[in-house]
Amino acid sequence: MNMIKKIKIKLTILLLGNKKKYKNINLKDVKTVLLSPKDALGDTLISFSHARQLRKMYPYAKIGIVSTIRNKNFIKLINQKEKVFDEIVDRKKIIRHRKKWDLLLDFKDQINTKRLIWTKILKPKIIISFGKDKAGHYFSRKNIKIYDFVTAPPEKAHIVDYLMYSEFSKYFNIEKEIPKLELNGFEVSKMVKNWNLKRRKIKILLAPQGNDRCIKIEELAKFLNDINFENVKFIMSKTSGSEKYFEKLTSLLKSNIDISLSKAFSIEEYVNFLASSDIVVGVDSGSVHIACALKKPVLSFYANNEANLYRWSPVPNKNVDSLQIISNIAGTQNDLYDFPMEDAVKWLNIEINKIYGQSER
């Protein structure tokens, strides 16, 4: 690191890395709470579980969530029925909210200059951090002193339970809140036409790709070829790069498998389309977590990474069938290959027969 960069870092820490600490903090006195999650769909969905916990702690408080272009419409969709959040705060218009929040819950991991400036402008009274530092980075929660409390959940804690390991636990009895999602039934029914069914079939949504990960195409093809697919319609969700993935996948499939690639949906359309499916098969991604929240049977494929499994495994409803398949090979959270597919085939065939049998009654 050169001298100029070192000087910039020191100046940043001096100007932005400190804040006034309130003495004798009593978290029972909080009147306004703002959540700032990562803007991925899974993180956004989990923030609603946190907000439900906060609502039980603070029944009369104003609870808000920070939004970006990426997750704003998803927040509105989830919030339209239950009204968990009282206010959706545009991250780019934070100046309007300066000094208006008693408590900020910051779930972002890496600290950077833009985030420090943003927090300085917002100027909440109290900040609780739930993020994790990147090893070796020049900003950390040791030299950045803007946090009143830094939460370090156990390594085996799921992210949905983070509040239960925080400063809140000293003041409140916090109950677990699994993700849930209620949609407009009419909007969901409108999406059934996108399955293009000529006769009754089990609708299976495939989500084999995440933001930075995907299941190995050859493994997925073998898995699908082994399924009892006579009464099944597969649709693969369309994401960045999905056309090439789908083209290679279909070249390896039996010719009589009924499969297609979805059209490009808005986030609202995609969630309603997912809700119109009977079963969801996907990798560690927002689709799997949304499916669990919608109480859909879910077959999920996860890398054999202990930290990620503890933090981000699916949280299904206890009354809904689900199976998590974990890679045989330990690695990073993106190493999605070498799965025990015989377990996945068996589970999905049983689920298909169960749902098809129920629909015949």
mmCIF file of C-alpha atoms in Angstrom:
data_model
loop_
_atom_site.group_PDB
_atom_site.id
_atom_site.type_symbol
_atom_site.label_atom_id
_atom_site.label_comp_id
_atom_site.label_asym_id
_atom_site.label_seq_id
_atom_site.Cartn_x
_atom_site.Cartn_y
_atom_site.Cartn_z
ATOM 1 C CA MET A 1 0.000 0.000 0.000
ATOM 2 C CA ASN A 2 1.502 3.355 -1.049
ATOM 3 C CA MET A 3 1.813 6.403 1.228
ATOM 4 C CA ILE A 4 -1.006 8.389 -0.435
ATOM 5 C CA LYS A 5 -3.482 5.551 0.066
ATOM 6 C CA LYS A 6 -2.430 5.165 3.694
ATOM 7 C CA ILE A 7 -3.043 8.881 4.278
ATOM 8 C CA LYS A 8 -6.502 8.652 2.639
ATOM 9 C CA ILE A 9 -7.437 5.718 4.841
ATOM 10 C CA LYS A 10 -6.328 7.506 8.004
ATOM 11 C CA LEU A 11 -8.249 10.651 7.022
ATOM 12 C CA THR A 12 -11.352 8.588 6.255
ATOM 13 C CA ILE A 13 -11.172 6.902 9.655
ATOM 14 C CA LEU A 14 -10.616 10.274 11.367
ATOM 15 C CA LEU A 15 -13.504 12.035 9.597
ATOM 16 C CA LEU A 16 -16.020 9.231 9.135
ATOM 17 C CA GLY A 17 -14.965 6.424 11.448
ATOM 18 C CA ASN A 18 -16.285 7.839 14.725
ATOM 19 C CA LYS A 19 -19.630 8.930 16.119
ATOM 20 C CA LYS A 20 -21.073 10.286 19.330
ATOM 21 C CA LYS A 21 -21.879 7.412 21.676
ATOM 22 C CA TYR A 22 -25.030 7.725 23.742
ATOM 23 C CA LYS A 23 -24.583 6.910 27.407
ATOM 24 C CA ASN A 24 -26.899 4.600 29.327
ATOM 25 C CA ILE A 25 -28.548 3.153 26.220
ATOM 26 C CA ASN A 26 -31.840 1.422 26.936
ATOM 27 C CA LEU A 27 -33.134 -0.410 23.890
ATOM 28 C CA LYS A 28 -36.632 -0.500 25.352
ATOM 29 C CA ASP A 29 -36.877 3.255 24.756
ATOM 30 C CA VAL A 30 -36.502 3.004 20.958
ATOM 31 C CA LYS A 31 -39.257 4.674 18.900
ATOM 32 C CA THR A 32 -37.920 4.276 15.341
ATOM 33 C CA VAL A 33 -35.931 1.388 13.820
ATOM 34 C CA LEU A 34 -34.353 1.241 10.348
ATOM 35 C CA LEU A 35 -33.084 -2.024 8.838
ATOM 36 C CA SER A 36 -30.340 -1.915 6.223
ATOM 37 C CA PRO A 37 -29.984 -5.429 4.727
ATOM 38 C CA LYS A 38 -27.979 -6.515 1.726
ATOM 39 C CA ASP A 39 -30.216 -6.020 -1.310
ATOM 40 C CA ALA A 40 -30.158 -9.638 -2.548
ATOM 41 C CA LEU A 41 -33.623 -11.221 -2.555
ATOM 42 C CA GLY A 42 -32.771 -13.771 0.144
ATOM 43 C CA ASP A 43 -31.412 -11.099 2.497
ATOM 44 C CA THR A 44 -34.415 -8.864 1.820
ATOM 45 C CA LEU A 45 -36.835 -11.690 2.552
ATOM 46 C CA ILE A 46 -35.055 -12.494 5.835
ATOM 47 C CA SER A 47 -35.295 -8.838 6.870
ATOM 48 C CA PHE A 48 -39.078 -9.261 7.016
ATOM 49 C CA SER A 49 -38.613 -12.011 9.614
ATOM 50 C CA HIS A 50 -36.416 -9.631 11.599
ATOM 51 C CA ALA A 51 -39.034 -6.905 11.251
ATOM 52 C CA ARG A 52 -41.742 -9.212 12.621
ATOM 53 C CA GLN A 53 -39.547 -9.876 15.643
ATOM 54 C CA LEU A 54 -39.011 -6.142 16.056
ATOM 55 C CA ARG A 55 -42.749 -5.496 15.803
ATOM 56 C CA LYS A 56 -43.313 -7.795 18.780
ATOM 57 C CA MET A 57 -40.617 -5.932 20.704
ATOM 58 C CA TYR A 58 -41.829 -2.493 19.650
ATOM 59 C CA PRO A 59 -45.560 -2.687 18.827
ATOM 60 C CA TYR A 60 -45.870 1.107 18.510
ATOM 61 C CA ALA A 61 -42.529 1.942 16.895
ATOM 62 C CA LYS A 62 -41.984 3.039 13.303
ATOM 63 C CA ILE A 63 -40.027 0.350 11.474
ATOM 64 C CA GLY A 64 -38.393 1.056 8.121
ATOM 65 C CA ILE A 65 -36.192 -0.691 5.586
ATOM 66 C CA VAL A 66 -33.545 0.688 3.245
ATOM 67 C CA SER A 67 -34.199 -0.145 -0.403
ATOM 68 C CA THR A 68 -32.213 -0.030 -3.625
ATOM 69 C CA ILE A 69 -33.274 -0.277 -7.263
ATOM 70 C CA ARG A 70 -32.525 -4.005 -7.013
ATOM 71 C CA ASN A 71 -34.941 -4.865 -4.190
ATOM 72 C CA LYS A 72 -37.421 -1.974 -3.962
ATOM 73 C CA ASN A 73 -40.237 -3.671 -5.892
ATOM 74 C CA PHE A 74 -39.671 -6.946 -4.041
ATOM 75 C CA ILE A 75 -40.058 -5.120 -0.733
ATOM 76 C CA LYS A 76 -43.284 -3.512 -1.920
ATOM 77 C CA LEU A 77 -44.628 -6.880 -3.078
ATOM 78 C CA ILE A 78 -43.997 -8.596 0.273
ATOM 79 C CA ASN A 79 -45.187 -5.597 2.259
ATOM 80 C CA GLN A 80 -48.458 -5.031 0.392
ATOM 81 C CA LYS A 81 -50.558 -7.422 2.500
ATOM 82 C CA GLU A 82 -48.935 -7.649 5.888
ATOM 83 C CA LYS A 83 -47.547 -4.088 6.108
ATOM 84 C CA VAL A 84 -44.566 -5.208 8.176
ATOM 85 C CA PHE A 85 -42.646 -2.029 7.355
ATOM 86 C CA ASP A 86 -44.071 1.419 7.939
ATOM 87 C CA GLU A 87 -41.633 3.091 5.572
ATOM 88 C CA ILE A 88 -39.441 2.098 2.633
ATOM 89 C CA VAL A 89 -36.375 4.342 2.551
ATOM 90 C CA ASP A 90 -34.648 4.964 -0.775
ATOM 91 C CA ARG A 91 -30.929 4.491 -0.183
ATOM 92 C CA LYS A 92 -30.093 7.346 -2.567
ATOM 93 C CA LYS A 93 -32.378 9.813 -0.786
ATOM 94 C CA ILE A 94 -31.050 9.288 2.703
ATOM 95 C CA ILE A 95 -30.521 13.022 3.338
ATOM 96 C CA ARG A 96 -34.280 13.285 3.918
ATOM 97 C CA HIS A 97 -33.929 10.913 6.856
ATOM 98 C CA ARG A 98 -31.036 12.585 8.631
ATOM 99 C CA LYS A 99 -31.392 12.288 12.426
ATOM 100 C CA LYS A 100 -34.861 10.709 12.082
ATOM 101 C CA TRP A 101 -33.996 7.193 13.254
ATOM 102 C CA ASP A 102 -33.240 6.092 16.809
ATOM 103 C CA LEU A 103 -31.767 2.757 15.782
ATOM 104 C CA LEU A 104 -30.061 1.470 12.632
ATOM 105 C CA LEU A 105 -29.571 -2.265 12.142
ATOM 106 C CA ASP A 106 -26.724 -2.656 9.652
ATOM 107 C CA PHE A 107 -26.494 -6.122 8.050
ATOM 108 C CA LYS A 108 -23.893 -5.220 5.425
ATOM 109 C CA ASP A 109 -20.539 -6.971 5.712
ATOM 110 C CA GLN A 110 -17.666 -5.027 4.229
ATOM 111 C CA ILE A 111 -17.145 -1.431 5.356
ATOM 112 C CA ASN A 112 -16.170 1.052 2.654
ATOM 113 C CA THR A 113 -15.957 4.816 2.234
ATOM 114 C CA LYS A 114 -19.362 5.148 0.521
ATOM 115 C CA ARG A 115 -21.083 3.317 3.357
ATOM 116 C CA LEU A 116 -19.322 5.453 5.937
ATOM 117 C CA ILE A 117 -20.453 8.628 4.169
ATOM 118 C CA TRP A 118 -24.005 7.266 3.912
ATOM 119 C CA THR A 119 -24.114 6.456 7.638
ATOM 120 C CA LYS A 120 -22.634 9.857 8.519
ATOM 121 C CA ILE A 121 -25.417 11.569 6.566
ATOM 122 C CA LEU A 122 -28.150 9.408 8.104
ATOM 123 C CA LYS A 123 -26.798 10.028 11.618
ATOM 124 C CA PRO A 124 -28.891 7.545 13.629
ATOM 125 C CA LYS A 125 -28.638 7.690 17.409
ATOM 126 C CA ILE A 126 -27.684 4.024 17.855
ATOM 127 C CA ILE A 127 -26.147 1.544 15.395
ATOM 128 C CA ILE A 128 -26.039 -2.238 15.772
ATOM 129 C CA SER A 129 -23.801 -4.058 13.297
ATOM 130 C CA PHE A 130 -24.483 -7.633 12.178
ATOM 131 C CA GLY A 131 -21.884 -7.743 9.419
ATOM 132 C CA LYS A 132 -18.599 -9.586 9.180
ATOM 133 C CA ASP A 133 -15.216 -8.064 8.347
ATOM 134 C CA LYS A 134 -13.182 -9.171 5.364
ATOM 135 C CA ALA A 135 -9.830 -10.519 6.509
ATOM 136 C CA GLY A 136 -6.990 -8.106 5.763
ATOM 137 C CA HIS A 137 -9.198 -5.182 4.680
ATOM 138 C CA TYR A 138 -8.050 -1.737 5.823
ATOM 139 C CA PHE A 139 -11.491 -0.913 7.315
ATOM 140 C CA SER A 140 -12.830 -3.139 10.077
ATOM 141 C CA ARG A 141 -15.065 -2.937 13.129
ATOM 142 C CA LYS A 142 -11.899 -2.517 15.188
ATOM 143 C CA ASN A 143 -10.765 0.768 13.647
ATOM 144 C CA ILE A 144 -14.222 2.038 12.613
ATOM 145 C CA LYS A 145 -15.926 3.174 15.830
ATOM 146 C CA ILE A 146 -19.394 4.142 14.597
ATOM 147 C CA TYR A 147 -21.129 1.057 16.017
ATOM 148 C CA ASP A 148 -22.642 1.071 19.484
ATOM 149 C CA PHE A 149 -22.964 -2.716 19.417
ATOM 150 C CA VAL A 150 -21.270 -5.278 17.178
ATOM 151 C CA THR A 151 -23.139 -8.586 17.059
ATOM 152 C CA ALA A 152 -21.095 -11.721 16.531
ATOM 153 C CA PRO A 153 -23.608 -14.584 16.202
ATOM 154 C CA PRO A 154 -22.355 -18.141 16.745
ATOM 155 C CA GLU A 155 -20.865 -19.762 13.667
ATOM 156 C CA LYS A 156 -23.747 -22.252 13.637
ATOM 157 C CA ALA A 157 -26.446 -19.561 13.761
ATOM 158 C CA HIS A 158 -28.824 -19.085 10.826
ATOM 159 C CA ILE A 159 -29.174 -15.495 9.631
ATOM 160 C CA VAL A 160 -32.902 -15.551 10.406
ATOM 161 C CA ASP A 161 -31.961 -15.937 14.111
ATOM 162 C CA TYR A 162 -29.390 -13.131 14.314
ATOM 163 C CA LEU A 163 -31.510 -10.826 16.493
ATOM 164 C CA MET A 164 -31.748 -13.602 19.072
ATOM 165 C CA TYR A 165 -27.965 -13.341 19.609
ATOM 166 C CA SER A 166 -27.810 -9.548 19.672
ATOM 167 C CA GLU A 167 -28.077 -6.837 22.316
ATOM 168 C CA PHE A 168 -31.862 -7.155 21.999
ATOM 169 C CA SER A 169 -31.742 -10.475 23.845
ATOM 170 C CA LYS A 170 -30.816 -8.599 27.042
ATOM 171 C CA TYR A 171 -34.119 -6.730 26.907
ATOM 172 C CA PHE A 172 -36.604 -9.013 25.156
ATOM 173 C CA ASN A 173 -37.626 -12.642 24.837
ATOM 174 C CA ILE A 174 -37.222 -13.095 21.074
ATOM 175 C CA GLU A 175 -39.060 -15.891 19.299
ATOM 176 C CA LYS A 176 -37.979 -17.437 15.996
ATOM 177 C CA GLU A 177 -39.733 -16.078 12.895
ATOM 178 C CA ILE A 178 -39.384 -18.192 9.764
ATOM 179 C CA PRO A 179 -39.812 -16.392 6.421
ATOM 180 C CA LYS A 180 -43.347 -16.220 5.089
ATOM 181 C CA LEU A 181 -44.941 -14.550 2.110
ATOM 182 C CA GLU A 182 -48.560 -13.905 1.175
ATOM 183 C CA LEU A 183 -49.476 -12.945 -2.386
ATOM 184 C CA ASN A 184 -52.558 -11.819 -4.244
ATOM 185 C CA GLY A 185 -54.226 -15.039 -5.440
ATOM 186 C CA PHE A 186 -55.569 -13.397 -8.580
ATOM 187 C CA GLU A 187 -52.091 -12.241 -9.633
ATOM 188 C CA VAL A 188 -50.727 -15.757 -9.056
ATOM 189 C CA SER A 189 -53.537 -17.366 -11.099
ATOM 190 C CA LYS A 190 -52.760 -15.023 -14.007
ATOM 191 C CA MET A 191 -49.274 -16.527 -14.260
ATOM 192 C CA VAL A 192 -50.502 -20.104 -14.870
ATOM 193 C CA LYS A 193 -50.898 -19.333 -18.573
ATOM 194 C CA ASN A 194 -47.106 -19.062 -18.818
ATOM 195 C CA TRP A 195 -46.829 -22.813 -18.278
ATOM 196 C CA ASN A 196 -48.545 -23.442 -21.654
ATOM 197 C CA LEU A 197 -50.177 -26.649 -20.476
ATOM 198 C CA LYS A 198 -52.277 -28.678 -22.919
ATOM 199 C CA ARG A 199 -53.230 -31.179 -20.237
ATOM 200 C CA ARG A 200 -52.852 -31.548 -16.505
ATOM 201 C CA LYS A 201 -49.214 -31.805 -15.449
ATOM 202 C CA ILE A 202 -47.132 -31.158 -12.342
ATOM 203 C CA LYS A 203 -45.493 -27.750 -12.752
ATOM 204 C CA ILE A 204 -41.853 -27.782 -11.649
ATOM 205 C CA LEU A 205 -39.825 -24.593 -11.634
ATOM 206 C CA LEU A 206 -36.085 -25.128 -12.125
ATOM 207 C CA ALA A 207 -33.749 -22.495 -10.681
ATOM 208 C CA PRO A 208 -30.305 -24.048 -11.275
ATOM 209 C CA GLN A 209 -28.460 -20.714 -11.326
ATOM 210 C CA GLY A 210 -27.801 -18.150 -8.608
ATOM 211 C CA ASN A 211 -26.064 -14.790 -8.884
ATOM 212 C CA ASP A 212 -22.597 -16.325 -8.927
ATOM 213 C CA ARG A 213 -23.202 -20.060 -8.901
ATOM 214 C CA CYS A 214 -24.885 -22.833 -10.854
ATOM 215 C CA ILE A 215 -25.250 -26.575 -10.652
ATOM 216 C CA LYS A 216 -23.067 -28.493 -13.105
ATOM 217 C CA ILE A 217 -25.089 -28.935 -16.300
ATOM 218 C CA GLU A 218 -24.162 -32.598 -16.812
ATOM 219 C CA GLU A 219 -25.327 -33.483 -13.300
ATOM 220 C CA LEU A 220 -28.626 -31.646 -13.692
ATOM 221 C CA ALA A 221 -29.244 -33.339 -17.050
ATOM 222 C CA LYS A 222 -28.668 -36.812 -15.633
ATOM 223 C CA PHE A 223 -30.955 -35.991 -12.710
ATOM 224 C CA LEU A 224 -33.798 -34.835 -14.996
ATOM 225 C CA ASN A 225 -33.402 -37.846 -17.270
ATOM 226 C CA ASP A 226 -33.920 -40.134 -14.280
ATOM 227 C CA ILE A 227 -37.158 -38.446 -13.176
ATOM 228 C CA ASN A 228 -40.582 -39.932 -13.952
ATOM 229 C CA PHE A 229 -41.383 -36.983 -16.197
ATOM 230 C CA GLU A 230 -44.431 -38.265 -18.092
ATOM 231 C CA ASN A 231 -46.803 -35.975 -16.196
ATOM 232 C CA VAL A 232 -44.363 -33.140 -15.563
ATOM 233 C CA LYS A 233 -43.780 -29.730 -17.103
ATOM 234 C CA PHE A 234 -40.399 -28.162 -16.324
ATOM 235 C CA ILE A 235 -39.708 -24.478 -16.789
ATOM 236 C CA MET A 236 -36.244 -23.095 -16.073
ATOM 237 C CA SER A 237 -36.096 -19.558 -14.731
ATOM 238 C CA LYS A 238 -34.448 -17.025 -17.013
ATOM 239 C CA THR A 239 -31.484 -15.152 -15.587
ATOM 240 C CA SER A 240 -28.248 -13.687 -16.891
ATOM 241 C CA GLY A 241 -26.541 -16.261 -19.096
ATOM 242 C CA SER A 242 -29.413 -18.740 -18.870
ATOM 243 C CA GLU A 243 -29.859 -19.089 -22.653
ATOM 244 C CA LYS A 244 -26.480 -20.786 -23.114
ATOM 245 C CA TYR A 245 -26.971 -22.905 -19.998
ATOM 246 C CA PHE A 246 -30.424 -23.998 -21.177
ATOM 247 C CA GLU A 247 -29.207 -24.772 -24.686
ATOM 248 C CA LYS A 248 -26.474 -27.073 -23.387
ATOM 249 C CA LEU A 249 -28.825 -28.630 -20.819
ATOM 250 C CA THR A 250 -31.501 -29.533 -23.370
ATOM 251 C CA SER A 251 -28.884 -31.042 -25.684
ATOM 252 C CA LEU A 252 -28.234 -33.633 -22.947
ATOM 253 C CA LEU A 253 -31.868 -34.376 -22.100
ATOM 254 C CA LYS A 254 -34.181 -37.070 -23.428
ATOM 255 C CA SER A 255 -36.204 -35.697 -26.328
ATOM 256 C CA ASN A 256 -39.587 -36.307 -24.724
ATOM 257 C CA ILE A 257 -38.964 -34.236 -21.584
ATOM 258 C CA ASP A 258 -41.362 -31.280 -21.551
ATOM 259 C CA ILE A 259 -39.074 -28.382 -20.659
ATOM 260 C CA SER A 260 -38.781 -24.744 -21.660
ATOM 261 C CA LEU A 261 -37.040 -21.549 -20.633
ATOM 262 C CA SER A 262 -39.214 -18.915 -19.012
ATOM 263 C CA LYS A 263 -39.636 -15.486 -20.482
ATOM 264 C CA ALA A 264 -37.997 -12.520 -18.798
ATOM 265 C CA PHE A 265 -40.125 -11.488 -15.820
ATOM 266 C CA SER A 266 -40.088 -8.469 -13.568
ATOM 267 C CA ILE A 267 -39.397 -9.394 -9.954
ATOM 268 C CA GLU A 268 -43.115 -9.131 -9.109
ATOM 269 C CA GLU A 269 -44.030 -11.350 -12.053
ATOM 270 C CA TYR A 270 -41.328 -13.867 -11.206
ATOM 271 C CA VAL A 271 -42.450 -14.270 -7.597
ATOM 272 C CA ASN A 272 -46.066 -14.767 -8.712
ATOM 273 C CA PHE A 273 -44.908 -17.207 -11.398
ATOM 274 C CA LEU A 274 -42.931 -19.150 -8.810
ATOM 275 C CA ALA A 275 -46.046 -19.220 -6.641
ATOM 276 C CA SER A 276 -47.978 -20.798 -9.530
ATOM 277 C CA SER A 277 -45.636 -23.814 -9.570
ATOM 278 C CA ASP A 278 -46.218 -27.083 -7.721
ATOM 279 C CA ILE A 279 -42.585 -27.806 -6.835
ATOM 280 C CA VAL A 280 -39.399 -25.733 -6.906
ATOM 281 C CA VAL A 281 -35.994 -27.264 -7.624
ATOM 282 C CA GLY A 282 -33.079 -24.891 -7.203
ATOM 283 C CA VAL A 283 -29.638 -24.038 -5.932
ATOM 284 C CA ASP A 284 -28.852 -21.826 -2.947
ATOM 285 C CA SER A 285 -30.556 -18.643 -4.146
ATOM 286 C CA GLY A 286 -33.428 -16.242 -3.597
ATOM 287 C CA SER A 287 -35.755 -18.605 -5.472
ATOM 288 C CA VAL A 288 -35.320 -21.364 -2.885
ATOM 289 C CA HIS A 289 -35.935 -19.002 0.040
ATOM 290 C CA ILE A 290 -38.973 -17.450 -1.641
ATOM 291 C CA ALA A 291 -40.367 -20.918 -2.368
ATOM 292 C CA CYS A 292 -40.000 -21.882 1.300
ATOM 293 C CA ALA A 293 -41.748 -18.667 2.343
ATOM 294 C CA LEU A 294 -44.596 -19.551 -0.034
ATOM 295 C CA LYS A 295 -44.833 -23.055 1.509
ATOM 296 C CA LYS A 296 -43.875 -24.790 -1.724
ATOM 297 C CA PRO A 297 -42.248 -28.240 -1.741
ATOM 298 C CA VAL A 298 -38.570 -27.483 -2.349
ATOM 299 C CA LEU A 299 -35.660 -29.593 -3.526
ATOM 300 C CA SER A 300 -32.500 -27.566 -2.963
ATOM 301 C CA PHE A 301 -28.880 -28.152 -3.938
ATOM 302 C CA TYR A 302 -26.194 -26.667 -1.683
ATOM 303 C CA ALA A 303 -22.422 -26.632 -1.739
ATOM 304 C CA ASN A 304 -20.656 -28.477 1.065
ATOM 305 C CA ASN A 305 -19.542 -25.334 2.870
ATOM 306 C CA GLU A 306 -20.192 -25.494 6.602
ATOM 307 C CA ALA A 307 -20.409 -21.755 7.270
ATOM 308 C CA ASN A 308 -22.865 -21.161 4.427
ATOM 309 C CA LEU A 309 -24.953 -24.204 5.338
ATOM 310 C CA TYR A 310 -25.417 -22.946 8.889
ATOM 311 C CA ARG A 311 -26.147 -19.396 7.784
ATOM 312 C CA TRP A 312 -28.223 -19.895 4.621
ATOM 313 C CA SER A 313 -29.849 -23.328 4.544
ATOM 314 C CA PRO A 314 -33.540 -23.237 3.544
ATOM 315 C CA VAL A 315 -36.052 -22.603 6.342
ATOM 316 C CA PRO A 316 -39.143 -24.518 5.194
ATOM 317 C CA ASN A 317 -42.481 -24.677 6.937
ATOM 318 C CA LYS A 318 -42.532 -27.822 9.103
ATOM 319 C CA ASN A 319 -45.721 -29.030 7.393
ATOM 320 C CA VAL A 320 -44.312 -28.808 3.863
ATOM 321 C CA ASP A 321 -42.119 -31.423 2.155
ATOM 322 C CA SER A 322 -38.559 -30.357 1.410
ATOM 323 C CA LEU A 323 -35.151 -31.917 0.879
ATOM 324 C CA GLN A 324 -31.724 -30.326 0.921
ATOM 325 C CA ILE A 325 -29.065 -32.121 -1.145
ATOM 326 C CA ILE A 326 -25.471 -31.305 -0.164
ATOM 327 C CA SER A 327 -22.427 -31.847 -2.365
ATOM 328 C CA ASN A 328 -20.148 -34.754 -1.499
ATOM 329 C CA ILE A 329 -17.106 -32.492 -1.901
ATOM 330 C CA ALA A 330 -16.287 -29.818 0.706
ATOM 331 C CA GLY A 331 -15.492 -26.452 -0.848
ATOM 332 C CA THR A 332 -16.713 -22.889 -1.270
ATOM 333 C CA GLN A 333 -20.382 -21.955 -1.321
ATOM 334 C CA ASN A 334 -20.218 -21.863 -5.125
ATOM 335 C CA ASP A 335 -18.931 -25.428 -5.633
ATOM 336 C CA LEU A 336 -22.180 -26.970 -6.871
ATOM 337 C CA TYR A 337 -21.202 -30.392 -8.182
ATOM 338 C CA ASP A 338 -20.845 -34.039 -7.150
ATOM 339 C CA PHE A 339 -24.291 -34.393 -5.570
ATOM 340 C CA PRO A 340 -25.870 -37.673 -4.366
ATOM 341 C CA MET A 341 -28.487 -37.495 -7.098
ATOM 342 C CA GLU A 342 -30.127 -40.817 -6.253
ATOM 343 C CA ASP A 343 -31.561 -39.183 -3.118
ATOM 344 C CA ALA A 344 -32.830 -36.231 -5.145
ATOM 345 C CA VAL A 345 -34.437 -38.474 -7.794
ATOM 346 C CA LYS A 346 -36.193 -40.593 -5.200
ATOM 347 C CA TRP A 347 -37.581 -37.581 -3.317
ATOM 348 C CA LEU A 348 -38.811 -35.769 -6.432
ATOM 349 C CA ASN A 349 -40.484 -38.869 -7.899
ATOM 350 C CA ILE A 350 -42.339 -39.432 -4.635
ATOM 351 C CA GLU A 351 -43.399 -35.778 -4.533
ATOM 352 C CA ILE A 352 -44.587 -35.835 -8.154
ATOM 353 C CA ASN A 353 -46.688 -38.938 -7.537
ATOM 354 C CA LYS A 354 -48.118 -37.474 -4.352
ATOM 355 C CA ILE A 355 -49.183 -34.182 -5.938
ATOM 356 C CA TYR A 356 -50.442 -35.804 -9.147
ATOM 357 C CA GLY A 357 -52.466 -38.280 -7.109
ATOM 358 C CA GLN A 358 -54.003 -35.474 -5.056
ATOM 359 C CA SER A 359 -54.960 -33.564 -8.206
ATOM 360 C CA GLU A 360 -56.829 -36.612 -9.558
ATOM 361 C CA ARG A 361 -59.198 -36.698 -6.604
#
